[in-house]
Coordinates of N, CA and C and ligand atoms in Angstrom, one line a residue:
X14 N 190.8 -47.7 199.3 CA 193.0 -48.7 199.6 C 194.4 -47.7 200.6
X15 N 194.5 -46.5 200.2 CA 195.7 -46.2 200.2 C 195.6 -44.8 200.8
X16 N 195.6 -44.6 202.6 CA 195.4 -43.3 203.3 C 196.3 -42.6 203.7
X17 N 196.8 -41.6 202.9 CA 197.6 -41.3 203.5 C 197.9 -39.8 204.3
X18 N 198.4 -39.2 205.8 CA 197.2 -38.2 206.2 C 199.1 -37.5 206.5
X19 N 199.4 -36.2 206.0 CA 199.4 -35.6 207.0 C 201.3 -35.9 206.3
X20 N 201.4 -36.3 205.9 CA 202.9 -37.6 205.9 C 204.6 -35.6 205.0
X21 N 205.1 -36.3 207.0 CA 206.6 -35.7 206.1 C 207.8 -36.4 206.6
X22 N 208.4 -35.8 205.5 CA 210.4 -36.6 205.3 C 211.0 -35.7 205.2
X23 N 212.1 -35.8 206.2 CA 213.2 -34.9 206.4 C 214.3 -35.8 205.8
X24 N 215.5 -35.5 205.1 CA 216.6 -36.2 205.0 C 217.7 -35.1 205.6
X25 N 217.5 -35.2 207.4 CA 219.1 -34.1 207.7 C 218.2 -32.4 208.2
X26 N 218.6 -31.6 207.7 CA 218.2 -30.5 208.1 C 216.5 -30.4 206.3
X27 N 216.8 -30.9 205.3 CA 216.8 -31.2 204.1 C 215.1 -32.2 204.5
X28 N 213.7 -30.9 204.6 CA 212.2 -31.3 204.7 C 211.6 -31.8 203.2
X29 N 211.0 -32.9 202.7 CA 211.5 -33.1 201.2 C 210.1 -33.3 200.9
X30 N 210.0 -33.8 201.7 CA 207.9 -33.8 201.8 C 207.1 -33.2 203.2
X31 N 206.6 -32.1 203.4 CA 205.7 -31.1 203.8 C 204.4 -31.3 204.2
X32 N 204.3 -32.3 203.8 CA 202.5 -32.6 204.6 C 202.2 -32.9 203.8
X33 N 202.0 -34.5 203.0 CA 200.8 -35.0 202.0 C 199.8 -35.6 202.0
X34 N 198.9 -35.3 201.8 CA 198.0 -36.5 201.7 C 197.2 -36.5 200.6
X35 N 196.5 -37.9 200.6 CA 195.7 -38.3 199.6 C 195.3 -39.2 199.6
X36 N 194.1 -40.4 198.6 CA 194.2 -41.3 199.0 C 193.0 -42.1 198.0
X37 N 193.6 -43.4 198.2 CA 193.4 -43.8 196.3 C 192.6 -44.8 196.9
X38 N 191.0 -45.4 195.9 CA 190.2 -46.6 196.3 C 190.5 -47.9 195.5
X39 N 190.4 -48.9 195.9 CA 190.9 -50.2 195.5 C 190.5 -49.9 194.2
X40 N 191.7 -50.7 193.4 CA 191.5 -50.0 191.9 C 191.4 -49.1 191.3
X41 N 192.0 -47.9 191.8 CA 192.0 -47.1 191.7 C 192.8 -47.0 190.2
X42 N 193.2 -45.4 189.5 CA 195.2 -45.2 189.6 C 194.9 -43.9 189.8
X43 N 196.2 -44.1 190.4 CA 196.6 -42.3 190.7 C 197.9 -42.5 189.8
X44 N 198.1 -41.2 189.4 CA 199.0 -40.8 188.8 C 199.5 -39.4 189.3
X45 N 201.1 -39.8 189.5 CA 201.9 -38.0 190.5 C 202.3 -37.7 188.8
X46 N 202.5 -36.5 189.2 CA 203.6 -35.6 188.0 C 204.0 -34.6 189.3
X47 N 205.0 -33.9 188.7 CA 205.5 -32.4 189.1 C 207.2 -32.4 189.3
X48 N 207.7 -31.2 188.6 CA 208.6 -31.5 188.7 C 210.1 -32.4 189.9
X49 N 211.0 -32.9 188.5 CA 212.1 -32.8 189.3 C 211.8 -32.9 191.4
X50 N 213.2 -33.7 192.1 CA 213.5 -33.6 193.2 C 212.0 -32.5 194.2
X51 N 210.8 -32.0 193.5 CA 210.0 -32.6 194.4 C 209.0 -33.6 195.4
X52 N 209.7 -34.7 195.6 CA 209.5 -35.1 195.8 C 208.7 -36.9 195.6
X53 N 208.5 -37.1 195.0 CA 207.6 -38.3 194.0 C 207.7 -39.7 194.1
X54 N 209.2 -40.0 194.0 CA 210.1 -40.6 194.7 C 209.9 -40.9 196.5
X55 N 210.4 -40.4 196.9 CA 210.8 -40.4 198.8 C 209.3 -41.2 198.8
X56 N 207.9 -40.5 198.4 CA 206.6 -39.9 198.8 C 206.2 -42.4 198.4
X57 N 206.6 -42.3 196.8 CA 206.7 -43.9 196.9 C 207.8 -44.5 197.2
X58 N 208.8 -44.0 198.6 CA 209.6 -45.5 199.2 C 209.0 -45.4 200.4
X59 N 208.4 -44.0 200.6 CA 207.5 -44.1 201.7 C 206.3 -44.9 202.0
X60 N 205.6 -45.0 200.9 CA 204.3 -46.1 200.8 C 204.9 -47.7 200.9
X61 N 206.5 -47.7 200.2 CA 206.9 -49.1 200.5 C 207.8 -49.5 202.5
X62 N 207.8 -47.9 202.3 CA 208.9 -48.4 203.7 C 209.8 -48.5 203.2
X63 N 210.4 -48.0 202.0 CA 211.6 -47.8 202.1 C 212.9 -46.5 202.5
X64 N 211.5 -45.8 203.6 CA 211.9 -44.5 204.0 C 211.1 -45.2 205.2
X65 N 211.3 -44.9 206.9 CA 210.7 -44.4 207.2 C 210.3 -43.1 207.4
X66 N 209.0 -42.2 208.2 CA 208.4 -40.6 208.1 C 208.5 -40.1 209.0
X67 N 208.9 -38.9 208.8 CA 209.0 -38.5 211.0 C 207.8 -37.9 210.5
X68 N 206.3 -37.7 209.6 CA 205.7 -37.1 211.3 C 204.1 -38.3 210.1
X69 N 203.4 -37.4 210.6 CA 202.4 -38.2 209.2 C 201.9 -39.9 210.1
X70 N 201.0 -40.4 208.8 CA 200.9 -42.0 209.1 C 200.1 -42.2 207.1
X71 N 200.4 -44.2 207.4 CA 200.2 -44.4 206.1 C 199.8 -45.2 205.9
X72 N 198.0 -46.0 206.1 CA 197.5 -46.8 205.6 C 197.6 -47.8 204.3
X73 N 197.6 -48.8 203.9 CA 196.8 -49.7 203.7 C 196.1 -51.1 204.0
X74 N 194.6 -51.3 203.0 CA 194.5 -52.0 203.3 C 193.7 -52.0 205.1
X75 N 193.3 -50.4 205.8 CA 193.0 -50.4 206.2 C 194.0 -50.0 207.9
X76 N 195.6 -50.6 206.8 CA 196.5 -51.1 208.2 C 197.7 -50.1 208.2
X77 N 197.5 -49.2 209.2 CA 198.6 -49.1 209.1 C 200.5 -49.8 209.4
X78 N 201.1 -48.8 208.3 CA 202.5 -48.8 207.8 C 203.3 -48.4 209.5
X79 N 204.0 -49.3 209.6 CA 205.6 -49.7 210.1 C 204.4 -49.6 212.0
X80 N 204.0 -49.3 212.3 CA 203.6 -49.6 214.1 C 202.7 -50.4 213.9
X81 N 201.8 -51.4 215.5 CA 200.9 -51.8 216.1 C 200.1 -51.0 216.7
X82 N 198.8 -50.5 217.1 CA 199.0 -50.2 219.0 C 198.7 -51.4 219.2
X83 N 199.1 -50.7 220.9 CA 198.6 -51.9 222.0 C 199.3 -50.8 223.1
X84 N 197.5 -51.6 224.0 CA 197.8 -50.0 225.6 C 197.4 -48.7 224.9
X85 N 196.8 -49.0 224.3 CA 196.5 -47.3 223.3 C 198.2 -46.6 223.1
X86 N 198.8 -46.7 222.9 CA 199.7 -46.7 222.7 C 201.1 -47.3 221.0
X87 N 201.5 -46.3 220.3 CA 202.1 -46.9 219.5 C 203.6 -47.6 219.1
X88 N 203.2 -48.6 218.8 CA 204.1 -49.3 219.0 C 204.9 -49.4 217.4
X89 N 206.5 -49.8 217.3 CA 206.9 -50.0 215.9 C 206.8 -51.5 215.3
X90 N 207.1 -51.9 214.6 CA 206.5 -52.9 214.9 C 208.5 -53.4 213.7
X91 N 208.5 -54.7 214.1 CA 209.7 -55.3 213.5 C 209.2 -55.7 212.7
X92 N 211.3 -56.0 212.2 CA 211.4 -55.8 210.6 C 210.9 -56.7 209.4
X93 N 210.6 -58.0 210.8 CA 209.5 -59.5 210.3 C 208.9 -58.7 210.0
X94 N 208.1 -57.4 211.0 CA 206.5 -57.7 210.7 C 206.2 -56.5 209.7
X95 N 207.4 -55.7 209.4 CA 207.8 -55.1 208.1 C 207.1 -55.4 207.1
X96 N 208.2 -56.3 206.3 CA 209.0 -58.1 205.9 C 207.7 -58.1 205.4
X97 N 205.9 -57.7 206.1 CA 205.5 -58.5 205.9 C 204.0 -58.3 205.0
X98 N 204.3 -56.4 205.8 CA 203.6 -55.8 205.1 C 204.1 -54.6 204.1
X99 N 204.9 -55.1 203.8 CA 206.1 -54.3 202.1 C 205.2 -55.7 200.9
X100 N 205.3 -56.7 201.4 CA 205.4 -58.3 200.5 C 204.1 -58.1 199.6
X101 N 203.0 -57.7 199.7 CA 201.8 -57.2 198.8 C 201.7 -56.5 198.1
X102 N 202.8 -55.3 198.0 CA 203.6 -54.1 197.8 C 204.3 -53.9 196.2
X103 N 203.8 -53.9 194.9 CA 204.9 -54.5 194.1 C 205.2 -53.4 193.3
X104 N 206.9 -52.8 192.8 CA 207.5 -52.3 192.8 C 207.9 -51.5 191.8
X105 N 207.8 -51.3 190.5 CA 209.1 -51.2 190.0 C 209.6 -49.4 190.0
X106 N 210.7 -49.9 189.6 CA 211.9 -48.7 189.3 C 212.4 -48.1 187.4
X107 N 212.9 -46.5 187.6 CA 213.7 -46.6 186.8 C 213.7 -47.6 185.8
X108 N 215.1 -47.9 186.7 CA 216.0 -48.9 186.4 C 215.5 -49.8 186.4
X109 N 215.9 -50.8 185.8 CA 214.7 -52.5 185.8 C 215.7 -53.1 187.3
X110 N 216.5 -53.2 187.4 CA 216.8 -54.1 188.5 C 217.0 -55.3 187.9
X111 N 217.0 -56.1 187.4 CA 216.9 -57.1 186.4 C 217.5 -58.2 187.1
X112 N 217.8 -59.0 187.9 CA 219.1 -60.1 188.4 C 219.4 -60.2 187.1
X113 N 220.6 -59.5 186.3 CA 221.6 -60.4 185.9 C 221.9 -61.2 185.7
X114 N 222.8 -62.0 185.9 CA 223.1 -63.8 186.1 C 221.9 -64.5 186.2
X115 N 220.6 -64.4 186.1 CA 219.3 -65.0 185.8 C 218.5 -64.9 184.7
X116 N 217.0 -65.4 184.2 CA 217.3 -65.8 182.8 C 216.0 -64.8 183.6
X117 N 215.2 -64.3 182.9 CA 213.9 -64.0 182.8 C 213.0 -65.0 183.2
X118 N 212.8 -66.2 183.1 CA 212.0 -66.8 184.9 C 212.8 -66.6 185.4
X119 N 213.9 -67.7 185.7 CA 214.2 -67.0 186.7 C 213.8 -65.5 187.6
X120 N 214.2 -65.2 187.4 CA 214.1 -63.5 187.9 C 212.0 -63.5 188.0
X121 N 211.8 -63.8 188.4 CA 209.4 -63.6 187.8 C 209.7 -64.4 188.8
X122 N 210.2 -66.0 188.8 CA 210.2 -67.5 190.0 C 210.6 -67.7 191.5
X123 N 211.9 -66.3 192.3 CA 212.9 -66.0 192.6 C 212.1 -65.7 193.8
X124 N 211.0 -64.8 193.9 CA 210.3 -64.3 194.6 C 209.4 -64.9 195.2
X125 N 208.8 -65.6 194.3 CA 207.8 -67.0 194.9 C 208.3 -69.0 195.3
X126 N 209.1 -68.8 194.6 CA 209.8 -69.9 195.6 C 210.3 -69.4 196.9
X127 N 211.6 -68.6 196.8 CA 212.5 -68.2 197.9 C 211.2 -67.4 199.1
X128 N 210.7 -66.5 199.2 CA 210.1 -65.8 199.6 C 208.0 -66.0 199.9
X129 N 207.8 -66.8 198.8 CA 205.8 -67.4 199.0 C 205.8 -68.4 199.4
X130 N 207.2 -69.1 199.3 CA 207.8 -70.6 199.3 C 206.2 -71.5 198.3
X131 N 206.8 -71.3 197.0 CA 205.9 -71.9 196.0 C 206.3 -73.1 195.0
X132 N 206.4 -74.0 195.2 CA 206.8 -75.3 194.6 C 207.8 -74.3 193.1
X133 N 208.8 -75.5 192.4 CA 209.5 -74.6 191.6 C 208.4 -74.4 190.4
X134 N 207.1 -76.2 189.9 CA 206.2 -76.5 189.5 C 205.7 -75.1 189.8
X135 N 205.3 -75.3 190.5 CA 203.5 -73.3 190.4 C 204.0 -72.5 190.1
X136 N 205.1 -72.6 190.8 CA 205.9 -70.5 190.3 C 206.8 -70.6 189.2
X137 N 206.7 -71.3 189.0 CA 207.8 -71.7 186.6 C 205.7 -71.1 185.7
X138 N 204.6 -72.0 186.2 CA 203.9 -72.4 185.5 C 203.5 -71.0 185.9
X139 N 202.8 -70.4 186.7 CA 203.1 -69.2 186.9 C 204.1 -68.0 186.0
X140 N 205.2 -67.7 186.6 CA 206.2 -67.0 185.5 C 205.6 -66.9 184.2
X141 N 205.5 -68.5 183.7 CA 205.4 -68.2 181.4 C 204.1 -67.4 181.3
X142 N 202.4 -68.1 182.4 CA 201.8 -67.4 182.6 C 202.1 -65.8 182.4
X143 N 202.6 -64.9 183.5 CA 203.0 -64.2 184.3 C 203.7 -63.3 182.4
X144 N 205.1 -63.7 182.2 CA 205.8 -63.5 180.9 C 205.0 -63.4 179.9
X145 N 204.0 -64.4 179.7 CA 203.1 -63.7 178.1 C 202.4 -62.9 178.8
X146 N 201.7 -62.6 179.5 CA 201.1 -61.4 180.4 C 201.8 -60.0 179.5
X147 N 203.1 -60.1 179.7 CA 203.7 -59.4 179.2 C 203.8 -59.2 178.3
X148 N 203.3 -60.2 177.8 CA 204.2 -60.6 175.5 C 205.5 -60.8 175.7
X149 N 206.0 -61.9 176.6 CA 207.3 -62.5 175.7 C 207.1 -63.1 176.5
X150 N 206.6 -64.4 175.9 CA 206.7 -65.8 176.4 C 207.4 -66.3 175.4
X151 N 208.5 -65.6 174.7 CA 209.9 -66.7 174.1 C 210.3 -66.4 174.7
X152 N 210.4 -65.1 175.9 CA 211.8 -64.5 176.2 C 211.8 -65.5 177.5
X153 N 211.6 -66.2 178.3 CA 211.8 -67.1 179.4 C 213.3 -67.3 179.8
X154 N 214.2 -67.8 178.4 CA 215.5 -68.1 179.1 C 216.1 -67.0 178.8
X155 N 215.8 -66.5 178.7 CA 216.7 -65.0 177.5 C 217.1 -64.4 179.1
X156 N 218.3 -63.8 178.9 CA 219.1 -62.9 179.9 C 218.9 -61.3 179.7
X157 N 218.5 -60.2 181.2 CA 218.5 -59.3 180.5 C 219.2 -59.1 179.5
X158 N 220.6 -59.3 179.4 CA 221.8 -58.3 178.6 C 221.4 -58.7 177.1
X159 N 220.0 -59.4 177.1 CA 219.7 -59.3 175.5 C 218.9 -58.9 174.9
X160 N 217.4 -58.7 175.8 CA 216.2 -58.1 176.0 C 216.8 -56.4 175.6
X161 N 215.5 -55.9 175.5 CA 215.9 -54.4 175.3 C 215.5 -53.9 176.4
X162 N 215.4 -52.6 176.3 CA 214.7 -51.2 177.8 C 213.5 -52.1 178.2
X163 N 213.3 -52.1 177.4 CA 211.1 -52.0 177.0 C 210.8 -53.7 177.6
X164 N 211.5 -55.3 177.0 CA 211.8 -55.9 177.8 C 211.8 -56.0 178.9
X165 N 213.3 -56.2 179.1 CA 213.8 -55.7 181.3 C 212.2 -55.3 181.6
X166 N 211.9 -54.5 181.3 CA 211.2 -53.7 181.5 C 209.5 -54.2 182.3
X167 N 209.8 -55.2 181.5 CA 208.6 -55.9 181.5 C 208.8 -56.9 182.8
X168 N 210.0 -57.2 181.9 CA 210.2 -58.5 183.0 C 210.2 -58.1 184.2
X169 N 210.3 -56.6 185.2 CA 209.8 -56.2 185.7 C 208.9 -55.6 186.5
X170 N 208.0 -56.3 185.6 CA 206.4 -55.7 186.0 C 205.6 -57.3 186.5
X171 N 206.7 -57.9 184.9 CA 206.1 -59.6 185.8 C 206.2 -60.1 187.0
X172 N 208.2 -59.7 186.9 CA 208.0 -60.3 188.5 C 207.5 -59.7 189.0
X173 N 207.4 -58.6 189.8 CA 206.3 -57.9 190.9 C 205.4 -58.4 190.6
X174 N 204.6 -58.9 189.7 CA 202.6 -58.7 189.9 C 203.6 -61.0 190.2
X175 N 204.1 -61.3 190.0 CA 204.8 -62.6 190.5 C 203.7 -63.2 192.0
X176 N 204.6 -62.0 192.9 CA 204.2 -61.8 194.4 C 203.1 -61.4 194.6
X177 N 201.8 -61.8 193.8 CA 200.7 -61.4 194.2 C 200.9 -60.1 195.4
X178 N 200.9 -58.9 194.3 CA 200.7 -57.9 195.0 C 199.6 -57.3 195.0
X179 N 198.8 -56.5 196.0 CA 197.4 -56.4 196.2 C 197.6 -54.1 196.2
X180 N 199.2 -52.9 195.9 CA 199.3 -52.9 195.1 C 200.4 -52.2 193.6
X181 N 200.8 -51.9 192.9 CA 201.6 -52.5 192.4 C 201.4 -50.3 192.0
X182 N 202.9 -50.0 192.7 CA 203.9 -48.8 192.5 C 204.9 -48.6 191.4
X183 N 204.8 -48.0 190.7 CA 205.8 -47.4 189.7 C 206.6 -46.0 189.6
X184 N 208.1 -46.1 190.0 CA 208.1 -44.5 189.4 C 209.0 -44.8 188.4
X185 N 208.3 -43.7 187.4 CA 208.7 -43.5 186.0 C 209.6 -44.4 184.8
X186 N 207.5 -45.3 185.3 CA 208.7 -46.8 184.6 C 209.3 -46.7 183.0
X187 N 208.8 -45.4 182.2 CA 209.7 -45.3 181.0 C 211.4 -44.4 181.1
X188 N 210.3 -43.8 181.6 CA 211.7 -42.4 182.5 C 213.2 -43.2 181.5
X189 N 214.1 -44.3 182.1 CA 215.4 -44.7 180.4 C 214.8 -45.4 179.3
X190 N 213.6 -44.9 179.6 CA 213.3 -45.7 177.6 C 213.3 -44.8 176.4
X191 N 214.7 -46.1 175.4 CA 214.2 -45.8 174.1 C 213.5 -44.6 173.5
X192 N 212.8 -43.8 173.4 CA 211.1 -43.2 172.9 C 210.4 -44.3 172.7
X193 N 211.1 -45.2 171.8 CA 210.1 -46.3 170.5 C 209.6 -47.0 171.8
X194 N 209.8 -47.5 172.9 CA 210.5 -48.2 173.2 C 209.1 -48.0 174.6
X195 N 208.7 -47.0 175.0 CA 207.9 -47.1 175.6 C 206.1 -47.3 175.6
X196 N 205.4 -47.2 174.2 CA 204.9 -48.3 174.1 C 204.7 -48.7 174.5
X197 N 206.0 -50.4 174.4 CA 205.1 -52.0 175.5 C 205.6 -51.8 176.0
X198 N 206.1 -51.1 177.3 CA 205.4 -50.6 179.4 C 203.9 -50.0 178.6
X199 N 204.1 -49.4 178.2 CA 202.5 -48.5 178.8 C 201.1 -49.3 178.4
X200 N 201.9 -49.7 177.4 CA 200.6 -51.3 177.3 C 200.1 -52.0 178.5
X201 N 201.4 -52.5 178.5 CA 201.8 -53.2 179.5 C 200.5 -52.6 181.0
X202 N 200.5 -51.3 181.5 CA 200.1 -51.0 182.9 C 199.0 -50.2 182.6
X203 N 198.3 -50.1 181.2 CA 196.7 -49.8 180.7 C 196.5 -51.9 181.0
X204 N 197.4 -51.8 180.5 CA 196.3 -54.2 180.1 C 195.7 -54.1 181.8
X205 N 197.0 -54.0 182.9 CA 197.2 -53.9 184.4 C 196.2 -53.3 185.2
X206 N 195.6 -51.3 184.3 CA 194.6 -51.1 185.0 C 193.7 -51.7 185.2
X207 N 193.6 -51.6 183.9 CA 192.4 -51.6 182.8 C 191.5 -53.2 184.0
X208 N 192.1 -54.0 184.7 CA 191.9 -55.9 185.2 C 192.1 -55.4 186.6
X209 N 192.2 -53.5 186.9 CA 191.2 -54.2 188.1 C 193.1 -54.0 189.3
X210 N 193.8 -53.9 189.2 CA 195.0 -53.0 189.6 C 194.7 -51.8 190.7
X211 N 195.1 -51.7 192.0 CA 195.3 -50.3 192.2 C 196.6 -50.1 191.9
X212 N 196.8 -48.6 191.4 CA 197.9 -48.3 190.6 C 198.5 -47.4 192.0
X213 N 199.5 -46.7 191.6 CA 200.3 -45.2 191.8 C 202.0 -45.2 190.7
X214 N 201.2 -44.2 189.9 CA 201.8 -43.6 188.6 C 203.0 -42.8 188.8
X215 N 204.2 -42.8 189.4 CA 204.7 -41.8 188.9 C 205.0 -41.6 187.7
X216 N 204.8 -40.3 186.9 CA 204.7 -40.6 185.5 C 205.0 -38.8 184.3
X217 N 205.7 -39.0 183.9 CA 205.9 -37.4 182.6 C 205.1 -37.9 181.7
X218 N 204.6 -39.2 181.5 CA 203.6 -39.5 180.3 C 202.3 -39.4 180.4
X219 N 202.0 -37.8 179.9 CA 200.4 -37.1 180.3 C 199.7 -38.0 178.6
X220 N 200.0 -38.4 178.1 CA 199.1 -39.0 177.9 C 198.6 -41.1 178.3
X221 N 199.3 -41.3 179.5 CA 198.6 -42.2 180.1 C 198.2 -41.5 180.7
X222 N 198.5 -40.9 181.3 CA 197.9 -40.3 182.9 C 196.3 -39.7 182.1
X223 N 196.4 -39.1 181.1 CA 194.6 -38.6 180.6 C 193.7 -39.8 180.3
X224 N 195.1 -40.8 179.5 CA 193.8 -41.9 179.3 C 193.7 -43.1 180.8
X225 N 194.6 -43.2 181.9 CA 194.0 -44.3 182.7 C 194.5 -43.7 183.8
X226 N 194.6 -43.1 184.0 CA 194.3 -42.2 185.1 C 193.0 -41.7 185.5
X227 N 192.8 -43.0 187.6 CA 191.0 -42.3 188.0 C 192.1 -40.9 188.6
X228 N 193.0 -40.4 189.0 CA 193.1 -38.9 189.1 C 194.8 -38.8 189.2
X229 N 194.1 -37.1 189.0 CA 196.3 -37.2 189.1 C 196.6 -36.5 190.8
X230 N 197.6 -36.1 190.7 CA 197.8 -35.3 192.0 C 199.0 -34.5 190.4
X231 N 199.5 -33.1 191.6 CA 200.6 -32.4 191.1 C 201.6 -32.0 192.5
X232 N 201.9 -32.6 192.3 CA 203.3 -32.2 193.8 C 204.6 -31.0 192.3
X233 N 204.3 -30.7 194.3 CA 206.5 -29.1 193.8 C 206.4 -29.0 195.1
X234 N 207.8 -29.5 195.3 CA 208.6 -28.8 196.7 C 207.6 -30.0 197.7
X235 N 208.0 -30.9 197.7 CA 207.3 -31.4 199.0 C 205.8 -31.8 199.1
X236 N 204.9 -31.2 197.8 CA 203.6 -30.1 198.7 C 202.9 -30.6 197.7
X237 N 201.3 -30.8 197.8 CA 200.2 -31.5 197.2 C 199.4 -30.1 196.8
X238 N 200.2 -29.7 195.4 CA 199.8 -28.5 195.2 C 197.8 -28.6 194.4
X239 N 198.1 -29.9 193.5 CA 197.1 -30.5 192.8 C 196.4 -31.4 192.4
X240 N 195.3 -31.5 192.5 CA 194.6 -33.0 192.6 C 193.6 -33.0 192.3
X241 N 192.8 -34.1 191.5 CA 191.7 -34.1 191.0 C 191.5 -35.3 189.7
X242 N 190.5 -35.5 188.7 CA 190.3 -35.7 187.7 C 191.6 -35.3 186.6
X243 N 191.5 -36.2 186.1 CA 193.2 -35.9 185.0 C 192.5 -34.8 184.0
X244 N 191.1 -34.6 183.6 CA 190.7 -33.4 182.6 C 190.5 -32.0 183.4
X245 N 190.8 -32.5 184.8 CA 190.7 -31.0 185.7 C 192.1 -30.9 185.4
X246 N 192.9 -31.5 186.5 CA 194.4 -31.5 186.8 C 195.3 -31.3 185.6
X247 N 194.8 -31.3 184.5 CA 196.0 -32.5 183.1 C 194.9 -30.7 182.4
X248 N 194.2 -30.7 181.9 CA 193.7 -29.9 181.1 C 193.4 -28.7 181.2
X249 N 192.5 -27.9 182.4 CA 191.7 -26.9 183.3 C 192.8 -26.9 184.6
X250 N 193.8 -26.8 185.1 CA 195.2 -26.7 186.5 C 194.6 -25.7 187.2
X251 N 194.0 -25.8 187.7 CA 193.9 -24.8 189.0 C 194.7 -23.8 189.2
X252 N 195.7 -24.0 189.6 CA 196.7 -23.1 189.2 C 198.4 -23.7 188.9
X253 N 198.4 -21.9 188.7 CA 199.7 -21.2 187.8 C 201.4 -22.9 188.1
X254 N 201.9 -23.3 189.3 CA 202.5 -23.9 188.8 C 202.2 -25.1 188.0
X255 N 201.5 -25.7 188.6 CA 200.3 -26.6 188.2 C 200.5 -26.2 186.3
X256 N 199.8 -25.3 186.0 CA 200.6 -24.8 184.1 C 201.4 -24.6 183.9
X257 N 202.4 -23.7 184.5 CA 203.6 -23.7 183.5 C 204.1 -25.1 183.9
X258 N 204.4 -26.1 184.8 CA 204.5 -27.1 184.7 C 204.4 -27.6 183.3
X259 N 203.1 -27.6 183.1 CA 202.4 -29.0 182.5 C 202.7 -28.5 180.1
X260 N 203.2 -27.0 180.3 CA 203.4 -26.0 179.4 C 205.0 -26.9 179.3
X261 N 206.2 -26.3 180.7 CA 207.2 -27.0 180.4 C 207.5 -28.5 179.7
X262 N 206.4 -29.4 180.4 CA 206.0 -31.0 180.3 C 205.8 -31.0 178.6
X263 N 204.9 -29.5 178.1 CA 204.4 -30.7 177.1 C 205.0 -30.2 176.1
Ligands
LIG25 P1 211.9 -36.4 193.2 O1 211.7 -37.8 193.3 O2 210.0 -35.9 192.6 O3 212.3 -36.3 191.4 P2 212.7 -37.2 194.9 O4 212.0 -37.9 195.9 O5 213.6 -38.2 194.7 O6 212.1 -36.5 193.8 O7 214.1 -35.8 195.7 C1 212.9 -35.2 196.7 C2 214.1 -34.3 197.4 O8 215.0 -35.7 199.0 C3 215.1 -35.1 196.6 O9 215.9 -32.8 197.0 C4 216.5 -35.4 197.1 O10 217.7 -34.5 196.9 C5 216.5 -35.8 198.5 N1 216.5 -37.2 197.7 C6 216.0 -37.8 197.5 N2 216.8 -39.4 199.0 C7 217.6 -38.7 199.2 C8 218.6 -39.2 200.6 N3 218.9 -40.6 200.9 N4 218.8 -39.0 201.3 C9 218.5 -37.4 201.0 N5 218.7 -36.2 200.4 C10 217.7 -37.6 199.1
LIG26 MG1 212.1 -38.7 191.2

């Protein structure tokens, strides 16, 4: 479902992604681990076209991101075409990024009403279903400031799901949470993975990765150092750098 081939990204002279290649099949969960600054967030942002890539290519559902081939040449897509490509990709960030002046339910239904042109009734009914799915059926009327970090992050997941994504990207979704709130967010993500959602999850939660991931990628300094099933990468890593990282995180 996702194929990245030799993706490079530079910020000025700073070469941040140095040839990332990987594939994720439909329904798979890929966990990405690696030290701070290794390019994990940048890679997710490239998949979601929040950044443009300098070399290489990414396909989502067999569609090349950012370009269309015409007359044997690649042409850059328009902003509207890029917006259309981004729509089936949901993203959840470390910081919850909810609209503070809107209730939980309003946060969830905003995109479906404005972007998907769903009727208010349809959007609200689905919004309530989604809040129930993340365990917040009684919080629809609550403002973000009255919710815990874990609850806010679950609203953020419901909001992303409301856009009917085929792919969900998570960028350290539990890193900003108090430890006792991490489990409730991971439980929602585990449930989502169990429902067959294709997911790429950047996380330091190795227990989650071990249990839920089909594939783990260890990134360091803009490169994929090692990739494989969790039992291999997390338990019997082949590379010294992976071993060093794991022993520092555990
Ligand atoms: P990670 O998520 O693995 O911690 P990032 O992808 O956030 O790593 O960052 C990788 C490197 O790219 C870091 O050195 C960071 O400072 C740099 N970087 C990220 N975004 C930008 C940007 N918009 N402009 C310049 N440098 C950036
Ligand atoms: Mg990051």
